[in-house]
PDB file of C-alpha atoms in Angstrom:
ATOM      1  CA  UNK X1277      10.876 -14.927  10.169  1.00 69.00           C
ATOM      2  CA  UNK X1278      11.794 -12.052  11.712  1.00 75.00           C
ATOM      3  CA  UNK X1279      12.116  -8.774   9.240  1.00 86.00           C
ATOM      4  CA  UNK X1280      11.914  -5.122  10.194  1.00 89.00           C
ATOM      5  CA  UNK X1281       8.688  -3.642   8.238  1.00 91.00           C
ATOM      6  CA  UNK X1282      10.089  -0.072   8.874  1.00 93.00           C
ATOM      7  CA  UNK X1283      12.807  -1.326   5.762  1.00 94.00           C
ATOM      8  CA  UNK X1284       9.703  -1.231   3.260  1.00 97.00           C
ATOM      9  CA  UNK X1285       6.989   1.417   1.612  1.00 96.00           C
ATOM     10  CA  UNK X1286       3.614  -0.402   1.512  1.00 97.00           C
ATOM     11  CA  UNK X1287       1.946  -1.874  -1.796  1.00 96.00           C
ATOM     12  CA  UNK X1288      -1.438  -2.593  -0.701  1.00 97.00           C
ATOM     13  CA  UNK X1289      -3.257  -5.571   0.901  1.00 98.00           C
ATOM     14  CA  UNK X1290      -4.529  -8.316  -1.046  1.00 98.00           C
ATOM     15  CA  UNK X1291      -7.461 -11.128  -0.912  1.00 98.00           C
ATOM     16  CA  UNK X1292      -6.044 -14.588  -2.279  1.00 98.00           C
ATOM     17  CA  UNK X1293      -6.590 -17.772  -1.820  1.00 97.00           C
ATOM     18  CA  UNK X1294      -3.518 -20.490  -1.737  1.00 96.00           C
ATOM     19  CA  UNK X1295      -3.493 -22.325  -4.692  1.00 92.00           C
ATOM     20  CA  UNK X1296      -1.219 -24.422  -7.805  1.00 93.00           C
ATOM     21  CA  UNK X1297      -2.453 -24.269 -11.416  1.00 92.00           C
ATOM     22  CA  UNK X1298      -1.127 -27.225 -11.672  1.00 91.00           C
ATOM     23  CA  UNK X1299       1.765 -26.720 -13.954  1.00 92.00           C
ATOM     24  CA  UNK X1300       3.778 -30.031 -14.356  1.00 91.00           C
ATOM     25  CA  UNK X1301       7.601 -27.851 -13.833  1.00 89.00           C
ATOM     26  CA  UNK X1302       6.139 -26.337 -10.639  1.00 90.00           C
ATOM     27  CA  UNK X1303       6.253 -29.556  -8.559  1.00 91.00           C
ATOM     28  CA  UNK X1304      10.199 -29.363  -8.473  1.00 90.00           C
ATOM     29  CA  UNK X1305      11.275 -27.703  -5.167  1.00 94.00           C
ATOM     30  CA  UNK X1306       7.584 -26.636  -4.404  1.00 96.00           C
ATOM     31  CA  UNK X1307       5.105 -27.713  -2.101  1.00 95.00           C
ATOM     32  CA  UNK X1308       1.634 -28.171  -2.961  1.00 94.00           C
ATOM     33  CA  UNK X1309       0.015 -25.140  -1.350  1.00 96.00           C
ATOM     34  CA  UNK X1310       1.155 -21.769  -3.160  1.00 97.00           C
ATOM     35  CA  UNK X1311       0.654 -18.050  -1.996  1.00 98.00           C
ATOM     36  CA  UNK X1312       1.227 -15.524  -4.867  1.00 98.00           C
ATOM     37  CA  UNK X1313       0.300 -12.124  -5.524  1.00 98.00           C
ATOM     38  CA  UNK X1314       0.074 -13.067  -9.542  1.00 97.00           C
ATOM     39  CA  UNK X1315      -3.066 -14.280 -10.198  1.00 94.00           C
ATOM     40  CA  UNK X1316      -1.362 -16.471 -12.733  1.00 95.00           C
ATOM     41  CA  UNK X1317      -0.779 -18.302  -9.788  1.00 96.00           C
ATOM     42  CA  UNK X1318      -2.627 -18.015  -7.331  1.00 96.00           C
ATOM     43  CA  UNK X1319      -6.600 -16.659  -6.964  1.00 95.00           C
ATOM     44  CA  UNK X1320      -6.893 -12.989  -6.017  1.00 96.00           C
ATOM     45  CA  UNK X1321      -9.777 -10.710  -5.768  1.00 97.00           C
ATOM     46  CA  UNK X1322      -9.991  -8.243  -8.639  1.00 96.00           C
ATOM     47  CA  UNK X1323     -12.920  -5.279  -8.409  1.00 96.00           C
ATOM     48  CA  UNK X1324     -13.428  -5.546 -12.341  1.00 94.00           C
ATOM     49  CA  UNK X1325     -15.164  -8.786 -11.780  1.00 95.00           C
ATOM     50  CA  UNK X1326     -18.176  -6.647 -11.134  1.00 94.00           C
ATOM     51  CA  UNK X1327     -17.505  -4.222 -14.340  1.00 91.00           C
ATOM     52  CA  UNK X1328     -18.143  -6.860 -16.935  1.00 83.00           C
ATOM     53  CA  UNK X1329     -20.825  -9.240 -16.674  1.00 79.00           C
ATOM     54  CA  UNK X1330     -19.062 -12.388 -18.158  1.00 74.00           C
ATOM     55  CA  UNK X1331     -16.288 -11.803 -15.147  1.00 86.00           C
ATOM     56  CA  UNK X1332     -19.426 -12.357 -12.531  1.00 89.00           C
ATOM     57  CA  UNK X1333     -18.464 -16.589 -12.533  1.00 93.00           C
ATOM     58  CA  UNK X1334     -15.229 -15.335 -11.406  1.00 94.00           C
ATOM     59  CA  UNK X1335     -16.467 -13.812  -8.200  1.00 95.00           C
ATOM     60  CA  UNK X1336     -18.617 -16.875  -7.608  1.00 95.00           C
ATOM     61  CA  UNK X1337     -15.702 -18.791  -8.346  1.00 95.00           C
ATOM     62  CA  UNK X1338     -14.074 -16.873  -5.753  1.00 96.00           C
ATOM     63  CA  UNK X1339     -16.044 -17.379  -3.253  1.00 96.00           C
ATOM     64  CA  UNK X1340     -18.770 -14.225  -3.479  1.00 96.00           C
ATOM     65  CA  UNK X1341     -22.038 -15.648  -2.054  1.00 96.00           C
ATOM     66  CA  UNK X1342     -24.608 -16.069  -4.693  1.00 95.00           C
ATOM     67  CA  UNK X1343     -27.083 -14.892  -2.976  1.00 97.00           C
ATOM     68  CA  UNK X1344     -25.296 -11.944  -3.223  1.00 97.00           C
ATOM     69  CA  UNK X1345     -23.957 -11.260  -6.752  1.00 95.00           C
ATOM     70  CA  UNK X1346     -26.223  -8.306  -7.204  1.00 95.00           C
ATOM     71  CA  UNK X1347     -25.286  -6.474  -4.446  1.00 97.00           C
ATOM     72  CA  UNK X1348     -21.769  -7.635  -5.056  1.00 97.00           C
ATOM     73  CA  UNK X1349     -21.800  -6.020  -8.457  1.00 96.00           C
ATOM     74  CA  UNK X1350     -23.585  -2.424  -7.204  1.00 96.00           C
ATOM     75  CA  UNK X1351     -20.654  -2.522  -4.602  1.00 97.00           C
ATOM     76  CA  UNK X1352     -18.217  -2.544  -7.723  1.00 96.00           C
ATOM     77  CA  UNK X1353     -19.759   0.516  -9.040  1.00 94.00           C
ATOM     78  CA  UNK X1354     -18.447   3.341  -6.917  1.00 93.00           C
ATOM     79  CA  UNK X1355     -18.484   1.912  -2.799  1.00 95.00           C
ATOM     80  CA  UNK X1356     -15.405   0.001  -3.513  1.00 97.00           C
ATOM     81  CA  UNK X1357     -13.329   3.025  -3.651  1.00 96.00           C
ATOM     82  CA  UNK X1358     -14.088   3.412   0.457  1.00 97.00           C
ATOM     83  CA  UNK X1359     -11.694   0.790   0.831  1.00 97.00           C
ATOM     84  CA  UNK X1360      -9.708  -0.443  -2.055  1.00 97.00           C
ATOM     85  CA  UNK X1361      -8.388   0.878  -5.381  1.00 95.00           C
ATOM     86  CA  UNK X1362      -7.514  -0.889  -8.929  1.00 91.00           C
ATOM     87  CA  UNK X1363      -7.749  -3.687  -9.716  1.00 93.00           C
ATOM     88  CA  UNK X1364      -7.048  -6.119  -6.551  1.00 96.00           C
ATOM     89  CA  UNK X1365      -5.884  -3.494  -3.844  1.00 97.00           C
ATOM     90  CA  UNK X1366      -7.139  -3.059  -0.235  1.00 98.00           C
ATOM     91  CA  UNK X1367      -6.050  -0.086   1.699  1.00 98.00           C
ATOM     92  CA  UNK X1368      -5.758  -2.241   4.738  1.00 98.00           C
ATOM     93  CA  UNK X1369      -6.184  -5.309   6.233  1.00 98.00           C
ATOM     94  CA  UNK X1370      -9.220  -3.908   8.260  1.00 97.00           C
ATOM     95  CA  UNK X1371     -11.117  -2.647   4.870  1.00 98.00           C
ATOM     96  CA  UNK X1372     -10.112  -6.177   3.199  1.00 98.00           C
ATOM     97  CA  UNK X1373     -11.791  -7.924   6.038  1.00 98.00           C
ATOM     98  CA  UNK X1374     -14.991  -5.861   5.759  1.00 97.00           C
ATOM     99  CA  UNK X1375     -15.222  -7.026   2.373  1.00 98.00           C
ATOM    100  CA  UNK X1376     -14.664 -10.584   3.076  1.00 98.00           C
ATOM    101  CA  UNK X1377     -17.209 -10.629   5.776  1.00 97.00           C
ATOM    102  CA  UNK X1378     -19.656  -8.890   3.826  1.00 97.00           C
ATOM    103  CA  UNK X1379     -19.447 -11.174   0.433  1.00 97.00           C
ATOM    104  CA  UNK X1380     -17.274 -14.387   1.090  1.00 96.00           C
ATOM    105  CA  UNK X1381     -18.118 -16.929   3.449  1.00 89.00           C
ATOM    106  CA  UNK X1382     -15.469 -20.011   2.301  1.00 93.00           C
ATOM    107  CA  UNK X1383     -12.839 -19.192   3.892  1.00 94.00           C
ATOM    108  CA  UNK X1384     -10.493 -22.461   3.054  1.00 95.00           C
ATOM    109  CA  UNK X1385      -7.293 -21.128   2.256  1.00 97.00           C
ATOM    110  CA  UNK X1386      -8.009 -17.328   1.953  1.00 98.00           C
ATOM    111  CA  UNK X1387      -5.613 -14.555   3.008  1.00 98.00           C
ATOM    112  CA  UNK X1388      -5.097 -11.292   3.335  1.00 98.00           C
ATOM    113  CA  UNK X1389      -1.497 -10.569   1.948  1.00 98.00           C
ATOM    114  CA  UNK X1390      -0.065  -7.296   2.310  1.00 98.00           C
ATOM    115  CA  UNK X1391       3.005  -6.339   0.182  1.00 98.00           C
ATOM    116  CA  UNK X1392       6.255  -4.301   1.045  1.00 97.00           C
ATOM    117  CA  UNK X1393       8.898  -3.102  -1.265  1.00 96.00           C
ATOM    118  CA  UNK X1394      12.226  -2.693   0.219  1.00 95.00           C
ATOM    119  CA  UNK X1395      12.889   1.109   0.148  1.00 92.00           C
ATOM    120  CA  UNK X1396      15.899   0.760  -1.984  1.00 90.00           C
ATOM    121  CA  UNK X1397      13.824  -0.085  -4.807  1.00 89.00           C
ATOM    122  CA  UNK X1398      11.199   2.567  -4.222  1.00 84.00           C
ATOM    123  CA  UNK X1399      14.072   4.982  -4.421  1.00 76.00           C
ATOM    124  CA  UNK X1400      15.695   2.744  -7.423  1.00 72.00           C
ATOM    125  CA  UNK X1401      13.595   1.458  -9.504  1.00 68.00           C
ATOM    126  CA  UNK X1402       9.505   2.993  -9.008  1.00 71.00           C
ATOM    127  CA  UNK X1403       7.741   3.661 -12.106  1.00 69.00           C
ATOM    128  CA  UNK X1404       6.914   7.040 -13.276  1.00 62.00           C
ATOM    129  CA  UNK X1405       5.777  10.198 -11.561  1.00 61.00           C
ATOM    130  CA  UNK X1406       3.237  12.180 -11.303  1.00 61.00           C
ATOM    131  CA  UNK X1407      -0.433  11.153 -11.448  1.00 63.00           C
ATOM    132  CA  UNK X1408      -1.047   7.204 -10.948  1.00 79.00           C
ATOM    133  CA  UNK X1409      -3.554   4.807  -9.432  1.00 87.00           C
ATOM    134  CA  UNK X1410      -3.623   1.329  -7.595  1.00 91.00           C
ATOM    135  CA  UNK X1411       0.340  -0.171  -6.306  1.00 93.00           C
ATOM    136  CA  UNK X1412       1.614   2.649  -7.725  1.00 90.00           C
ATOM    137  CA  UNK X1413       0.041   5.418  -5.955  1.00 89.00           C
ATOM    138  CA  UNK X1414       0.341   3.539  -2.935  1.00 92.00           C
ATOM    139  CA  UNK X1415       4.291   3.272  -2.912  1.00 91.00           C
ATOM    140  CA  UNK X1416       4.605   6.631  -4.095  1.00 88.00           C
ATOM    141  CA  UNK X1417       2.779   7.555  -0.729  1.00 90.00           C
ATOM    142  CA  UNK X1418       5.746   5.875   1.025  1.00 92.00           C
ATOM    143  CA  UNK X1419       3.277   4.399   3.829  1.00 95.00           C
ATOM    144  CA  UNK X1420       4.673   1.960   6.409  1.00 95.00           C
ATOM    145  CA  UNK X1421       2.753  -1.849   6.440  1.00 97.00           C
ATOM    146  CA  UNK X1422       0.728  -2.579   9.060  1.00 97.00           C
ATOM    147  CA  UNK X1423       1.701  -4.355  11.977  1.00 95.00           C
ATOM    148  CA  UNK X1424       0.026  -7.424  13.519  1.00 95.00           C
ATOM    149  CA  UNK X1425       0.995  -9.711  10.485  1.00 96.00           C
ATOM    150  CA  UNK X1426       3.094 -12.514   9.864  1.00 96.00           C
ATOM    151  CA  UNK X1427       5.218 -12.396   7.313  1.00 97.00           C
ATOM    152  CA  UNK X1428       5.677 -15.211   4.860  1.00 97.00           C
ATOM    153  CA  UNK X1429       8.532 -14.650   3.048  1.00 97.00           C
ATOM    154  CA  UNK X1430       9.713 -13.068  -0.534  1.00 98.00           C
ATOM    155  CA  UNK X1431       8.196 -13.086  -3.941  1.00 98.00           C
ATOM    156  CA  UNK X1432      10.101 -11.648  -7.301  1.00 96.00           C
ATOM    157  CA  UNK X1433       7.106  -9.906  -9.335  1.00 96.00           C
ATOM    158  CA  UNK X1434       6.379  -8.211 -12.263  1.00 91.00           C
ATOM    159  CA  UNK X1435       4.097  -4.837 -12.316  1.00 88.00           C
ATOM    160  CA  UNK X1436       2.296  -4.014 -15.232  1.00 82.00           C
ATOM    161  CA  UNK X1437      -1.499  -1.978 -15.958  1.00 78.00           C
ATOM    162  CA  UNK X1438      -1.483  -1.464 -12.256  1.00 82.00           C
ATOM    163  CA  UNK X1439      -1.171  -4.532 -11.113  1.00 89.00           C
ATOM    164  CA  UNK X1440       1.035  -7.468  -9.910  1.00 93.00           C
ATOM    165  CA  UNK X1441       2.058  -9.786 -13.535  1.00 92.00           C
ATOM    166  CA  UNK X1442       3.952 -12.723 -13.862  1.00 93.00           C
ATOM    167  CA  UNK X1443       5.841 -14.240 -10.330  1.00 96.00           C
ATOM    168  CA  UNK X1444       9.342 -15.619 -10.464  1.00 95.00           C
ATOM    169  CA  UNK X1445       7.606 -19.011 -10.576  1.00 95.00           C
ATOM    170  CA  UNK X1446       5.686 -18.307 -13.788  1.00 94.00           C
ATOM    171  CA  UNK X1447       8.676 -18.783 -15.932  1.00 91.00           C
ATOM    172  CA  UNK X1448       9.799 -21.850 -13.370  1.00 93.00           C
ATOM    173  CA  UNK X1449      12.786 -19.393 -12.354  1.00 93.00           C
ATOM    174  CA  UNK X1450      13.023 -21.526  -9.240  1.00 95.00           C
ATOM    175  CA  UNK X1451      14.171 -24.279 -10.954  1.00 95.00           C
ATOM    176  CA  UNK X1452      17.585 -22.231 -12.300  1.00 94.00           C
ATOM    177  CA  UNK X1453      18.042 -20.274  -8.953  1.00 95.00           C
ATOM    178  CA  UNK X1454      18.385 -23.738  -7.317  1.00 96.00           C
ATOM    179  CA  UNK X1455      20.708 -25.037  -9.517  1.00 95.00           C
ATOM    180  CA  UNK X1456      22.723 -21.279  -9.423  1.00 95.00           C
ATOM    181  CA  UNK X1457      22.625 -20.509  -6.208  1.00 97.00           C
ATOM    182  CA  UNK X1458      20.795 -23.348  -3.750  1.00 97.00           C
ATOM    183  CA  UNK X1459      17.952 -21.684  -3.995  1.00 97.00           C
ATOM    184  CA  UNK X1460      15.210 -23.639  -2.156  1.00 96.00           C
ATOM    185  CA  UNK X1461      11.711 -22.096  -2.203  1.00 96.00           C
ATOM    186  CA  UNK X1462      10.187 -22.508   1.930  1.00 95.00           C
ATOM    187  CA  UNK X1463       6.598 -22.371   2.824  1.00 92.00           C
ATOM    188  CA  UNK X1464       4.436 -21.139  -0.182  1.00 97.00           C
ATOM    189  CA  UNK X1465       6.794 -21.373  -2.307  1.00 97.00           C
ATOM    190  CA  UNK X1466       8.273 -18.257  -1.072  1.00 98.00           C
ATOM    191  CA  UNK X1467      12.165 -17.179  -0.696  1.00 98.00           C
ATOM    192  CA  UNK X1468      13.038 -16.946   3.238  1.00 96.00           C
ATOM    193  CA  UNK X1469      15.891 -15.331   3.228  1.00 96.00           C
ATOM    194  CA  UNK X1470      16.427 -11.717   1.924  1.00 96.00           C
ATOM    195  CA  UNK X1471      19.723 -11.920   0.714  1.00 97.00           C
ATOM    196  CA  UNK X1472      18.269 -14.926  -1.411  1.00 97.00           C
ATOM    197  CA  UNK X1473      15.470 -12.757  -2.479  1.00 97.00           C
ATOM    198  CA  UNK X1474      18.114 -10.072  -3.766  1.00 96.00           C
ATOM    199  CA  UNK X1475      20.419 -12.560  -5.877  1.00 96.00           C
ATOM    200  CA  UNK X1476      17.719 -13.455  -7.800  1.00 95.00           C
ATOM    201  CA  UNK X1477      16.494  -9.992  -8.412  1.00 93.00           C
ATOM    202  CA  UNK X1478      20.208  -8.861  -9.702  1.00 92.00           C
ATOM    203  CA  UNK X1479      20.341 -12.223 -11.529  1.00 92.00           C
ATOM    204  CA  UNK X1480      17.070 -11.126 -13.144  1.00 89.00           C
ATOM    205  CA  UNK X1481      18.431  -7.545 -13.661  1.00 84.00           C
ATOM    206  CA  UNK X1482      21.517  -8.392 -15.576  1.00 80.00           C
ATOM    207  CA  UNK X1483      20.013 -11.555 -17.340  1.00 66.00           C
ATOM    208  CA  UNK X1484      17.810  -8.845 -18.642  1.00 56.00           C
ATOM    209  CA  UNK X1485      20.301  -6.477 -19.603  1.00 51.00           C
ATOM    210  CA  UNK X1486      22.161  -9.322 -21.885  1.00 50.00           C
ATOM    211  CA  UNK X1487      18.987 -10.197 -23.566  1.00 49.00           C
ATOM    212  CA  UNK X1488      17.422  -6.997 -24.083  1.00 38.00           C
ATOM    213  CA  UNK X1489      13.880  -8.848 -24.119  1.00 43.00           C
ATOM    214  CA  UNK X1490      11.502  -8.022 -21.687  1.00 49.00           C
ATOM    215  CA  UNK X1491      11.182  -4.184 -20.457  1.00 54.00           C
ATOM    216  CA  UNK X1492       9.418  -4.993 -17.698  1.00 65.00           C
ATOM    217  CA  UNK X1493      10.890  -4.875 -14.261  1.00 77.00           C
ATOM    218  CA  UNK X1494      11.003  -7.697 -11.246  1.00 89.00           C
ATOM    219  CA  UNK X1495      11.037  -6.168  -7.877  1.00 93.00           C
ATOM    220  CA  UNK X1496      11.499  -8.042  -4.687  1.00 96.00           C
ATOM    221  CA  UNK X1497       8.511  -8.134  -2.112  1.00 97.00           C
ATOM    222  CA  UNK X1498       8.065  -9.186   1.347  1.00 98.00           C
ATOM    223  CA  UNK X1499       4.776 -10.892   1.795  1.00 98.00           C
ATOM    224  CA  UNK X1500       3.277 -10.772   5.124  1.00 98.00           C
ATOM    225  CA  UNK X1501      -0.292 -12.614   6.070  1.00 98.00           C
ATOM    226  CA  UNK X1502      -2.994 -11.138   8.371  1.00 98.00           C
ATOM    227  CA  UNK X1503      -5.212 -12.503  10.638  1.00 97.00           C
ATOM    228  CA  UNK X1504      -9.591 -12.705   8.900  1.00 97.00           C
ATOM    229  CA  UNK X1505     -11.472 -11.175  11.084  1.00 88.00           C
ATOM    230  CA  UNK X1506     -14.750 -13.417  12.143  1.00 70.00           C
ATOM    231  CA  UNK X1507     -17.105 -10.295  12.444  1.00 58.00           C
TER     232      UNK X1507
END
């Protein structure tokens, strides 16, 4: 898929692992294997899984050695802020791959996923000004993504507390869009086509604006993968 990454601000980097919770309307149009930047979906690193100690068995779940938890949690503490920033964003691909190779060792369907918002909706749509933390500091910066990735297609999301919500898929959204538009999800489970990617998000938009429901906004997002580094 060839997209031009100077079109879109960068949201961070992110660890996840592919994935499919399962849910019985999610094997229509979808294949098995699922890359998300809503945890609802998909498994993504947060940082606050070293604030609380019941959230530990997540990291172990995860994939943090246990050898390791200790050190795991002290890194949680303040030395995470070298390279990431609430709750689930890495600064870079380079300072998300330090991490992995310093706490996970599985690396069965883990990626580093980097996410770009198409400047339209930075300049549209982004959140409030002034001070902020997380995604939202980081598209206010208006940095470019980093090159050297491949990029996987589009996700509809939901922001909310600083973080990535609900996907498109959450509310089985691909189901309608199919029967709309043709909609087919590709690889992931992502859109592949922009212009796809940008019917749904003004379907969501006015859908929205009938029902007067849900506040919260759906952006578009270009997902692109990064190669681990085996340090």
């Amino acid at each position: 898929m060839e997209i031009e990454l100077t079109r879109f601000v960068s949201g961070g980097y992110f660890i996840t692992r592919e994935g499919n919770p399962g849910w019985e309307q999610l094997k229509e149009l979808l294949p098995d294997r699922l890359i998300s930047l809503s945890s609802h979906i998909c498994p993504q690193f947060s940082v606050s899984w070293g604030w609380i100690t019941g959230n530990r068995q997540a990291a172990l779940d995860f994939g943090v050695r246990a050898s390791q938890i200790d050190e795991f949690v002290a890194w949680c503490g303040t030395d995470y802020r070298e390279d990431m920033d609430i709750w689930s964003m890495f600064y870079s691909p380079v300072a998300a791959n330090r991490f992995i190779n310093r706490f996970i060792e599985d690396r069965q369907g883990l990626h580093i996923v980097g996410a770009g918002l198409p400047l339209e909706l930075e300049v549209a749509n982004w959140r409030w000004p002034g001070e902020s933390e997380g995604i939202e500091k980081r598209v206010e910066q208006r940095l470019p993504m980093a090159e050297g990735g491949r990029t996987l297609g589009f996700e509809l999301l939901r922001f909310s507390h600083n973080n990535f919500d609900c996907s498109w898929l959450c509310t089985y959204l691909h189901q309608d869009m199919h029967r709309l538009f043709g909609i087919v999800p590709g690889e992931f489970g992502l859109i592949q086509r922009e212009v796809e990617a940008q019917t749904v998000y003004a379907w969501i938009a006015e859908d929205e604006r009938k029902r007067h429901a849900d506040p919260i906004i759906y952006d578009y997002w270009l997902l692109v993968d990064y190669p681990l580094d085996h340090a």
